[in-house]
């Protein structure tokens, strides 16, 4: 969410009515999340000026660990230097820390492509936004789950009950510090996750939703703490003693 919101912001800056805007003091502390969107807190160090040049050799974009040769346009400006500077700073301050983690394994190759392409400046901001939107579509639609073995058949669904809230085993990246609360597209994906965790014996799809509209599923090590709830369904592994009795 943070990376996608940042890319949308940089897309706007690259195509602003004032021209391409560069953030000269590009640091994480310059940004804040407001209602799920990343905002710049200080525009004092923003500029629309692009580096003047006479030849391509005048257009090297330098960073502490990397340099990029750019083209000198016929207008005597280094082509796309503001956009590329913003994008590489997004890569080194945000993408490298946030993109490799917590995504479903099937989506990680797509995020690695974005990471590599922006790290080498092979992608401009237009291509980067398009790549992010593709990953978001796959994530929200559940298309990344195609051609996987079905695991929900290994569970018994107990309608009209839910699990008692309380501390349980921890997992990463959980939405709760009390237990294992993860984003899922469906009960089938939740069953796959439960099967991959040795402690998990049951789960419930909660009414909570993430910013993408996906459900949050609570995974538990014990299926025995049940209370009536007409709107809930508990999924219990058939291999547990309670599941076998049911």
Short mmCIF file of C-alpha atoms in Angstrom, two decimals:
data_model
loop_
_atom_site.label_atom_id
_atom_site.label_comp_id
_atom_site.label_asym_id
_atom_site.label_seq_id
_atom_site.Cartn_x
_atom_site.Cartn_y
_atom_site.Cartn_z
CA UNK A 1 0.00 0.00 0.00
CA UNK A 2 2.80 2.42 0.90
CA UNK A 3 4.81 1.68 -2.27
CA UNK A 4 1.80 1.88 -4.59
CA UNK A 5 0.69 5.17 -3.01
CA UNK A 6 4.23 6.54 -3.41
CA UNK A 7 4.32 5.55 -7.08
CA UNK A 8 0.98 7.30 -7.70
CA UNK A 9 2.39 10.41 -6.04
CA UNK A 10 5.56 10.30 -8.16
CA UNK A 11 3.44 9.76 -11.29
CA UNK A 12 1.59 12.98 -10.47
CA UNK A 13 4.85 14.86 -9.84
CA UNK A 14 6.26 13.64 -13.16
CA UNK A 15 3.19 14.91 -15.05
CA UNK A 16 2.23 17.93 -12.94
CA UNK A 17 0.87 21.13 -14.56
CA UNK A 18 4.13 22.82 -13.52
CA UNK A 19 6.25 20.23 -15.29
CA UNK A 20 8.29 17.40 -13.85
CA UNK A 21 8.88 18.04 -10.13
CA UNK A 22 11.85 16.59 -8.25
CA UNK A 23 11.98 16.17 -4.47
CA UNK A 24 15.50 17.30 -3.58
CA UNK A 25 15.30 16.12 0.04
CA UNK A 26 13.82 12.66 -0.56
CA UNK A 27 13.73 10.95 2.84
CA UNK A 28 11.11 8.72 4.49
CA UNK A 29 10.60 11.39 7.16
CA UNK A 30 9.27 13.72 4.42
CA UNK A 31 6.18 11.54 3.95
CA UNK A 32 3.13 10.70 6.02
CA UNK A 33 0.15 8.38 5.48
CA UNK A 34 -3.25 10.15 5.48
CA UNK A 35 -6.36 7.98 5.02
CA UNK A 36 -4.28 5.31 3.30
CA UNK A 37 -2.52 7.72 0.93
CA UNK A 38 1.09 8.90 1.11
CA UNK A 39 1.51 12.66 1.30
CA UNK A 40 4.59 14.90 1.12
CA UNK A 41 4.89 16.95 4.31
CA UNK A 42 7.34 19.55 3.01
CA UNK A 43 7.52 20.94 -0.52
CA UNK A 44 10.20 23.54 0.27
CA UNK A 45 12.82 21.35 -1.39
CA UNK A 46 10.78 20.58 -4.51
CA UNK A 47 11.95 21.93 -7.86
CA UNK A 48 10.84 21.97 -11.49
CA UNK A 49 14.32 22.87 -12.73
CA UNK A 50 15.98 20.23 -14.89
CA UNK A 51 19.75 20.05 -15.25
CA UNK A 52 21.06 22.01 -18.24
CA UNK A 53 23.53 20.33 -20.59
CA UNK A 54 25.47 20.68 -23.80
CA UNK A 55 26.17 16.98 -24.37
CA UNK A 56 25.27 13.58 -22.92
CA UNK A 57 28.38 13.58 -20.71
CA UNK A 58 26.84 16.46 -18.75
CA UNK A 59 23.89 14.27 -17.77
CA UNK A 60 25.15 11.73 -15.26
CA UNK A 61 22.72 11.04 -12.41
CA UNK A 62 24.87 10.24 -9.37
CA UNK A 63 23.86 8.39 -6.20
CA UNK A 64 26.12 7.15 -3.37
CA UNK A 65 26.32 3.61 -4.79
CA UNK A 66 25.32 4.00 -8.42
CA UNK A 67 25.46 6.36 -11.43
CA UNK A 68 23.26 6.51 -14.51
CA UNK A 69 24.11 8.14 -17.87
CA UNK A 70 21.23 10.18 -19.32
CA UNK A 71 20.65 11.88 -22.66
CA UNK A 72 20.96 15.61 -23.33
CA UNK A 73 17.88 16.81 -25.22
CA UNK A 74 17.88 19.24 -28.13
CA UNK A 75 16.50 21.82 -25.69
CA UNK A 76 19.69 21.51 -23.64
CA UNK A 77 18.11 19.66 -20.69
CA UNK A 78 18.95 16.26 -19.23
CA UNK A 79 15.98 14.13 -20.31
CA UNK A 80 13.78 12.83 -17.50
CA UNK A 81 16.33 13.57 -14.78
CA UNK A 82 13.74 14.74 -12.23
CA UNK A 83 11.49 11.72 -12.76
CA UNK A 84 14.41 9.29 -12.63
CA UNK A 85 15.87 10.86 -9.49
CA UNK A 86 12.54 10.53 -7.67
CA UNK A 87 12.10 6.95 -8.84
CA UNK A 88 15.54 5.75 -7.81
CA UNK A 89 15.12 7.39 -4.40
CA UNK A 90 11.80 5.55 -4.06
CA UNK A 91 13.67 2.35 -4.87
CA UNK A 92 16.46 2.85 -2.34
CA UNK A 93 14.42 4.30 0.53
CA UNK A 94 11.13 2.37 0.17
CA UNK A 95 11.06 -0.47 -2.37
CA UNK A 96 14.17 -2.30 -1.13
CA UNK A 97 12.80 -2.41 2.43
CA UNK A 98 9.10 -3.04 1.78
CA UNK A 99 8.61 -4.97 -1.48
CA UNK A 100 10.50 -8.23 -0.73
CA UNK A 101 8.45 -8.93 2.39
CA UNK A 102 4.98 -10.26 3.26
CA UNK A 103 3.62 -10.73 -0.28
CA UNK A 104 2.17 -14.15 -1.24
CA UNK A 105 4.92 -16.32 -2.74
CA UNK A 106 3.23 -16.39 -6.17
CA UNK A 107 3.46 -12.59 -6.41
CA UNK A 108 7.06 -12.21 -5.28
CA UNK A 109 8.55 -12.70 -8.78
CA UNK A 110 6.46 -9.75 -10.04
CA UNK A 111 7.68 -7.57 -7.16
CA UNK A 112 11.26 -8.69 -7.77
CA UNK A 113 10.91 -7.56 -11.39
CA UNK A 114 9.74 -4.13 -10.22
CA UNK A 115 12.58 -3.95 -7.72
CA UNK A 116 15.23 -4.88 -10.30
CA UNK A 117 13.81 -2.64 -13.04
CA UNK A 118 13.58 0.45 -10.85
CA UNK A 119 16.97 -0.27 -9.29
CA UNK A 120 18.51 -0.20 -12.77
CA UNK A 121 16.20 2.62 -13.94
CA UNK A 122 14.99 0.41 -16.79
CA UNK A 123 11.44 1.43 -15.84
CA UNK A 124 10.17 4.99 -15.89
CA UNK A 125 7.33 6.07 -13.62
CA UNK A 126 4.67 5.12 -16.21
CA UNK A 127 5.94 1.53 -16.49
CA UNK A 128 6.38 1.30 -12.72
CA UNK A 129 2.80 2.35 -12.00
CA UNK A 130 1.50 -0.08 -14.62
CA UNK A 131 3.51 -2.93 -13.04
CA UNK A 132 2.20 -2.11 -9.56
CA UNK A 133 -1.39 -1.99 -10.79
CA UNK A 134 -0.95 -5.41 -12.40
CA UNK A 135 0.24 -6.90 -9.09
CA UNK A 136 -2.65 -5.22 -7.25
CA UNK A 137 -5.15 -6.70 -9.73
CA UNK A 138 -3.70 -10.20 -9.29
CA UNK A 139 -3.76 -9.77 -5.51
CA UNK A 140 -7.34 -8.47 -5.26
CA UNK A 141 -8.80 -10.88 -7.82
CA UNK A 142 -7.07 -14.00 -6.47
CA UNK A 143 -5.80 -14.89 -9.95
CA UNK A 144 -2.39 -15.68 -8.45
CA UNK A 145 -4.02 -18.69 -6.74
CA UNK A 146 -4.79 -20.54 -9.99
CA UNK A 147 -3.51 -24.11 -10.53
CA UNK A 148 -2.97 -24.81 -6.83
CA UNK A 149 -4.01 -28.00 -5.02
CA UNK A 150 -7.31 -27.68 -3.15
CA UNK A 151 -7.02 -27.95 0.64
CA UNK A 152 -10.44 -26.85 1.88
CA UNK A 153 -11.66 -30.44 1.47
CA UNK A 154 -9.41 -31.33 4.42
CA UNK A 155 -11.60 -29.19 6.71
CA UNK A 156 -15.04 -29.48 8.26
CA UNK A 157 -17.09 -26.28 8.25
CA UNK A 158 -19.05 -25.67 11.45
CA UNK A 159 -21.69 -23.01 10.81
CA UNK A 160 -23.17 -20.89 13.57
CA UNK A 161 -20.03 -20.78 15.70
CA UNK A 162 -16.90 -18.69 16.04
CA UNK A 163 -13.68 -19.02 17.99
CA UNK A 164 -13.25 -17.32 21.35
CA UNK A 165 -10.91 -14.36 21.01
CA UNK A 166 -7.63 -14.61 22.87
CA UNK A 167 -3.91 -15.12 22.53
CA UNK A 168 -2.68 -17.98 20.37
CA UNK A 169 0.37 -18.84 18.31
CA UNK A 170 2.05 -15.99 16.44
CA UNK A 171 2.83 -15.80 12.72
CA UNK A 172 4.28 -13.23 10.35
CA UNK A 173 3.09 -10.83 8.99
CA UNK A 174 0.11 -10.93 11.35
CA UNK A 175 -2.34 -8.03 11.62
CA UNK A 176 -2.59 -8.79 15.35
CA UNK A 177 0.14 -9.15 17.98
CA UNK A 178 -2.08 -11.56 19.93
CA UNK A 179 -2.12 -14.32 17.34
CA UNK A 180 -2.09 -15.18 13.65
CA UNK A 181 -4.38 -12.87 11.66
CA UNK A 182 -3.67 -12.83 7.92
CA UNK A 183 -5.18 -11.43 4.73
CA UNK A 184 -6.81 -14.05 2.46
CA UNK A 185 -8.74 -14.02 -0.78
CA UNK A 186 -10.97 -16.94 0.17
CA UNK A 187 -11.49 -19.83 2.58
CA UNK A 188 -9.54 -21.99 0.13
CA UNK A 189 -6.46 -19.78 0.47
CA UNK A 190 -6.93 -19.77 4.26
CA UNK A 191 -6.95 -23.59 4.22
CA UNK A 192 -3.69 -23.59 2.26
CA UNK A 193 -2.11 -21.25 4.80
CA UNK A 194 -3.37 -23.34 7.73
CA UNK A 195 -1.93 -26.50 6.16
CA UNK A 196 1.46 -24.80 5.86
CA UNK A 197 1.60 -23.99 9.59
CA UNK A 198 2.23 -26.88 11.97
CA UNK A 199 0.41 -25.19 14.87
CA UNK A 200 -2.76 -24.45 12.92
CA UNK A 201 -5.78 -26.68 13.57
CA UNK A 202 -8.65 -24.34 12.69
CA UNK A 203 -9.47 -20.93 11.25
CA UNK A 204 -12.30 -18.48 10.83
CA UNK A 205 -12.88 -15.82 8.18
CA UNK A 206 -13.54 -12.62 10.13
CA UNK A 207 -15.77 -9.77 8.90
CA UNK A 208 -12.72 -7.46 8.89
CA UNK A 209 -11.40 -6.21 5.54
CA UNK A 210 -8.06 -4.83 4.42
CA UNK A 211 -7.56 -1.76 2.20
CA UNK A 212 -7.77 -4.04 -0.86
CA UNK A 213 -11.12 -5.50 0.23
CA UNK A 214 -9.61 -8.86 1.17
CA UNK A 215 -10.82 -10.69 4.29
CA UNK A 216 -8.78 -11.27 7.43
CA UNK A 217 -8.62 -14.87 8.64
CA UNK A 218 -7.80 -15.86 12.22
CA UNK A 219 -5.73 -19.06 12.53
CA UNK A 220 -5.80 -21.04 15.78
CA UNK A 221 -3.98 -23.95 17.33
CA UNK A 222 -7.12 -25.28 19.07
CA UNK A 223 -10.63 -25.68 17.64
CA UNK A 224 -12.31 -26.37 21.00
CA UNK A 225 -13.02 -22.81 22.22
CA UNK A 226 -16.24 -22.21 20.33
CA UNK A 227 -19.15 -19.87 21.04
CA UNK A 228 -22.43 -19.49 19.10
CA UNK A 229 -22.49 -16.88 16.31
CA UNK A 230 -25.19 -17.16 13.66
CA UNK A 231 -23.11 -15.27 11.09
CA UNK A 232 -19.82 -17.16 11.49
CA UNK A 233 -18.24 -20.36 10.19
CA UNK A 234 -15.36 -22.23 11.82
CA UNK A 235 -13.17 -24.45 9.64
CA UNK A 236 -11.62 -27.37 11.55
CA UNK A 237 -9.02 -29.81 10.28
CA UNK A 238 -10.45 -33.28 9.84
CA UNK A 239 -7.27 -34.70 11.37
CA UNK A 240 -7.97 -33.09 14.78
CA UNK A 241 -9.90 -35.07 17.38
CA UNK A 242 -12.83 -32.65 17.26
CA UNK A 243 -12.83 -32.73 13.47
CA UNK A 244 -12.90 -36.50 13.46
CA UNK A 245 -15.81 -36.58 15.93
CA UNK A 246 -17.74 -34.10 13.82
#
